[in-house]
Amino acid sequence: MSHINVVGILKYIGNLDLINLVKSNDQVYKRVLQLMDEHKNNIHVTLWGKVAENWSYKKYDVLTFKSVGVNEYGGHFGIKVYALSIITKNDDNEKSERVILQLPAVSCHNP
């Protein structure tokens, strides 16, 4: 599977949920996020385990998700964050700058 990098404005942070895994009877934490990229596409991100549990970023932060995968579930595409994926805030790169330029419009229309 190939890995990609995704840059977007954090629009939504879901609650931390404890999920029961059917096959192993284990429990794992899950958190769902929504980003908006430079083309104003909404991107769903699902975090699992310690990444979900220790989430510290805030709404409207501009985040870069490095080395993530794309998954499809129920006909919808989303981002899969791996244990080795890297999440950074306000990276100094061209794509982040384009996303940052959209920030005033996003925050004004989504209180």
PDB file of C-alpha atoms in Angstrom:
ATOM      1  CA  MET A   1       0.000   0.000   0.000  1.00  0.00           C
ATOM      2  CA  SER A   2       1.307   3.443  -0.852  1.00  0.00           C
ATOM      3  CA  HIS A   3       1.422   6.240   1.679  1.00  0.00           C
ATOM      4  CA  ILE A   4       0.448   9.861   1.073  1.00  0.00           C
ATOM      5  CA  ASN A   5       0.688  13.199   2.880  1.00  0.00           C
ATOM      6  CA  VAL A   6      -2.455  15.223   3.597  1.00  0.00           C
ATOM      7  CA  VAL A   7      -2.684  18.878   4.672  1.00  0.00           C
ATOM      8  CA  GLY A   8      -5.907  20.407   5.958  1.00  0.00           C
ATOM      9  CA  ILE A   9      -7.720  22.641   8.398  1.00  0.00           C
ATOM     10  CA  LEU A  10      -9.141  20.724  11.346  1.00  0.00           C
ATOM     11  CA  LYS A  11     -12.888  21.380  11.151  1.00  0.00           C
ATOM     12  CA  TYR A  12     -14.288  18.755  13.506  1.00  0.00           C
ATOM     13  CA  ILE A  13     -12.970  16.725  16.441  1.00  0.00           C
ATOM     14  CA  GLY A  14     -15.142  13.815  17.508  1.00  0.00           C
ATOM     15  CA  ASN A  15     -15.455  12.396  20.985  1.00  0.00           C
ATOM     16  CA  LEU A  16     -13.094   9.751  22.278  1.00  0.00           C
ATOM     17  CA  ASP A  17     -14.980   6.460  22.065  1.00  0.00           C
ATOM     18  CA  LEU A  18     -14.023   3.096  23.502  1.00  0.00           C
ATOM     19  CA  ILE A  19     -14.753   0.432  20.871  1.00  0.00           C
ATOM     20  CA  ASN A  20     -15.146  -3.304  21.517  1.00  0.00           C
ATOM     21  CA  LEU A  21     -13.331  -5.399  18.912  1.00  0.00           C
ATOM     22  CA  VAL A  22     -15.463  -8.403  18.000  1.00  0.00           C
ATOM     23  CA  LYS A  23     -12.740 -10.806  16.876  1.00  0.00           C
ATOM     24  CA  SER A  24     -10.364 -10.331  19.809  1.00  0.00           C
ATOM     25  CA  ASN A  25     -12.674  -9.108  22.615  1.00  0.00           C
ATOM     26  CA  ASP A  26     -10.208  -6.251  23.141  1.00  0.00           C
ATOM     27  CA  GLN A  27     -11.118  -2.596  23.521  1.00  0.00           C
ATOM     28  CA  VAL A  28      -9.478   0.260  21.651  1.00  0.00           C
ATOM     29  CA  TYR A  29      -9.960   4.030  21.599  1.00  0.00           C
ATOM     30  CA  LYS A  30     -11.294   5.693  18.462  1.00  0.00           C
ATOM     31  CA  ARG A  31     -11.699   9.349  17.473  1.00  0.00           C
ATOM     32  CA  VAL A  32     -13.032  10.738  14.181  1.00  0.00           C
ATOM     33  CA  LEU A  33     -11.796  14.026  12.684  1.00  0.00           C
ATOM     34  CA  GLN A  34     -12.758  16.074   9.675  1.00  0.00           C
ATOM     35  CA  LEU A  35     -10.284  18.167   7.694  1.00  0.00           C
ATOM     36  CA  MET A  36     -10.753  20.567   4.802  1.00  0.00           C
ATOM     37  CA  ASP A  37      -7.981  20.574   2.209  1.00  0.00           C
ATOM     38  CA  GLU A  38      -6.793  23.354  -0.128  1.00  0.00           C
ATOM     39  CA  HIS A  39      -9.527  22.434  -2.644  1.00  0.00           C
ATOM     40  CA  LYS A  40     -12.233  22.659   0.064  1.00  0.00           C
ATOM     41  CA  ASN A  41     -12.729  18.875   0.078  1.00  0.00           C
ATOM     42  CA  ASN A  42     -13.830  17.354   3.370  1.00  0.00           C
ATOM     43  CA  ILE A  43     -11.551  14.542   4.481  1.00  0.00           C
ATOM     44  CA  HIS A  44     -12.517  12.081   7.197  1.00  0.00           C
ATOM     45  CA  VAL A  45      -9.739  10.835   9.457  1.00  0.00           C
ATOM     46  CA  THR A  46     -10.092   8.014  11.969  1.00  0.00           C
ATOM     47  CA  LEU A  47      -7.594   7.806  14.806  1.00  0.00           C
ATOM     48  CA  TRP A  48      -7.086   4.664  16.875  1.00  0.00           C
ATOM     49  CA  GLY A  49      -5.434   3.740  20.156  1.00  0.00           C
ATOM     50  CA  LYS A  50      -2.949   6.090  21.795  1.00  0.00           C
ATOM     51  CA  VAL A  51      -3.097   8.573  18.906  1.00  0.00           C
ATOM     52  CA  ALA A  52      -6.853   8.983  19.486  1.00  0.00           C
ATOM     53  CA  GLU A  53      -6.474   9.019  23.259  1.00  0.00           C
ATOM     54  CA  ASN A  54      -3.674  11.627  23.365  1.00  0.00           C
ATOM     55  CA  TRP A  55      -5.111  13.993  20.738  1.00  0.00           C
ATOM     56  CA  SER A  56      -4.163  17.593  21.615  1.00  0.00           C
ATOM     57  CA  TYR A  57      -4.758  19.661  18.485  1.00  0.00           C
ATOM     58  CA  LYS A  58      -7.585  22.207  18.349  1.00  0.00           C
ATOM     59  CA  LYS A  59     -10.294  23.128  15.847  1.00  0.00           C
ATOM     60  CA  TYR A  60      -8.938  25.289  12.977  1.00  0.00           C
ATOM     61  CA  ASP A  61      -5.345  24.104  13.417  1.00  0.00           C
ATOM     62  CA  VAL A  62      -3.651  23.483  10.070  1.00  0.00           C
ATOM     63  CA  LEU A  63      -2.296  19.944  10.222  1.00  0.00           C
ATOM     64  CA  THR A  64      -0.076  17.834   8.024  1.00  0.00           C
ATOM     65  CA  PHE A  65      -0.583  14.070   8.189  1.00  0.00           C
ATOM     66  CA  LYS A  66       2.535  12.383   6.802  1.00  0.00           C
ATOM     67  CA  SER A  67       2.718   8.792   5.625  1.00  0.00           C
ATOM     68  CA  VAL A  68      -0.990   7.961   5.942  1.00  0.00           C
ATOM     69  CA  GLY A  69      -3.099   5.599   3.857  1.00  0.00           C
ATOM     70  CA  VAL A  70      -6.393   5.945   2.033  1.00  0.00           C
ATOM     71  CA  ASN A  71      -9.173   3.552   2.953  1.00  0.00           C
ATOM     72  CA  GLU A  72     -12.705   2.997   1.731  1.00  0.00           C
ATOM     73  CA  TYR A  73     -15.547   2.027   4.037  1.00  0.00           C
ATOM     74  CA  GLY A  74     -19.179   1.950   3.001  1.00  0.00           C
ATOM     75  CA  GLY A  75     -18.460   3.780  -0.247  1.00  0.00           C
ATOM     76  CA  HIS A  76     -16.692   6.682   1.502  1.00  0.00           C
ATOM     77  CA  PHE A  77     -12.982   7.404   1.397  1.00  0.00           C
ATOM     78  CA  GLY A  78     -11.013   8.421   4.446  1.00  0.00           C
ATOM     79  CA  ILE A  79      -7.517   8.670   5.819  1.00  0.00           C
ATOM     80  CA  LYS A  80      -5.990   5.878   7.847  1.00  0.00           C
ATOM     81  CA  VAL A  81      -3.358   6.996  10.347  1.00  0.00           C
ATOM     82  CA  TYR A  82      -0.717   4.363  11.040  1.00  0.00           C
ATOM     83  CA  ALA A  83       1.466   3.988  14.115  1.00  0.00           C
ATOM     84  CA  LEU A  84       4.389   5.385  12.104  1.00  0.00           C
ATOM     85  CA  SER A  85       2.398   8.288  10.614  1.00  0.00           C
ATOM     86  CA  ILE A  86       3.534  11.755  11.649  1.00  0.00           C
ATOM     87  CA  ILE A  87       1.117  14.591  12.487  1.00  0.00           C
ATOM     88  CA  THR A  88       2.474  18.146  12.605  1.00  0.00           C
ATOM     89  CA  LYS A  89       0.901  21.572  13.045  1.00  0.00           C
ATOM     90  CA  ASN A  90       1.497  24.568  10.755  1.00  0.00           C
ATOM     91  CA  ASP A  91       4.246  23.006   8.649  1.00  0.00           C
ATOM     92  CA  ASP A  92       6.290  25.484   6.689  1.00  0.00           C
ATOM     93  CA  ASN A  93       5.446  24.313   3.177  1.00  0.00           C
ATOM     94  CA  GLU A  94       3.568  25.595   0.139  1.00  0.00           C
ATOM     95  CA  LYS A  95       0.492  23.400   0.624  1.00  0.00           C
ATOM     96  CA  SER A  96       0.102  24.487   4.258  1.00  0.00           C
ATOM     97  CA  GLU A  97       0.317  28.117   3.178  1.00  0.00           C
ATOM     98  CA  ARG A  98      -2.510  27.611   0.639  1.00  0.00           C
ATOM     99  CA  VAL A  99      -4.667  25.971   3.297  1.00  0.00           C
ATOM    100  CA  ILE A 100      -3.890  28.711   5.841  1.00  0.00           C
ATOM    101  CA  LEU A 101      -5.170  31.322   3.372  1.00  0.00           C
ATOM    102  CA  GLN A 102      -8.627  29.689   3.603  1.00  0.00           C
ATOM    103  CA  LEU A 103      -8.711  29.752   7.396  1.00  0.00           C
ATOM    104  CA  PRO A 104     -10.631  33.051   7.867  1.00  0.00           C
ATOM    105  CA  ALA A 105     -13.437  31.877   5.559  1.00  0.00           C
ATOM    106  CA  VAL A 106     -13.711  28.495   7.298  1.00  0.00           C
ATOM    107  CA  SER A 107     -13.778  29.891  10.836  1.00  0.00           C
ATOM    108  CA  CYS A 108     -16.335  32.594   9.943  1.00  0.00           C
ATOM    109  CA  HIS A 109     -18.777  30.113   8.416  1.00  0.00           C
ATOM    110  CA  ASN A 110     -18.375  27.338  11.011  1.00  0.00           C
ATOM    111  CA  PRO A 111     -18.570  28.677  14.582  1.00  0.00           C
TER     112      PRO A 111
END
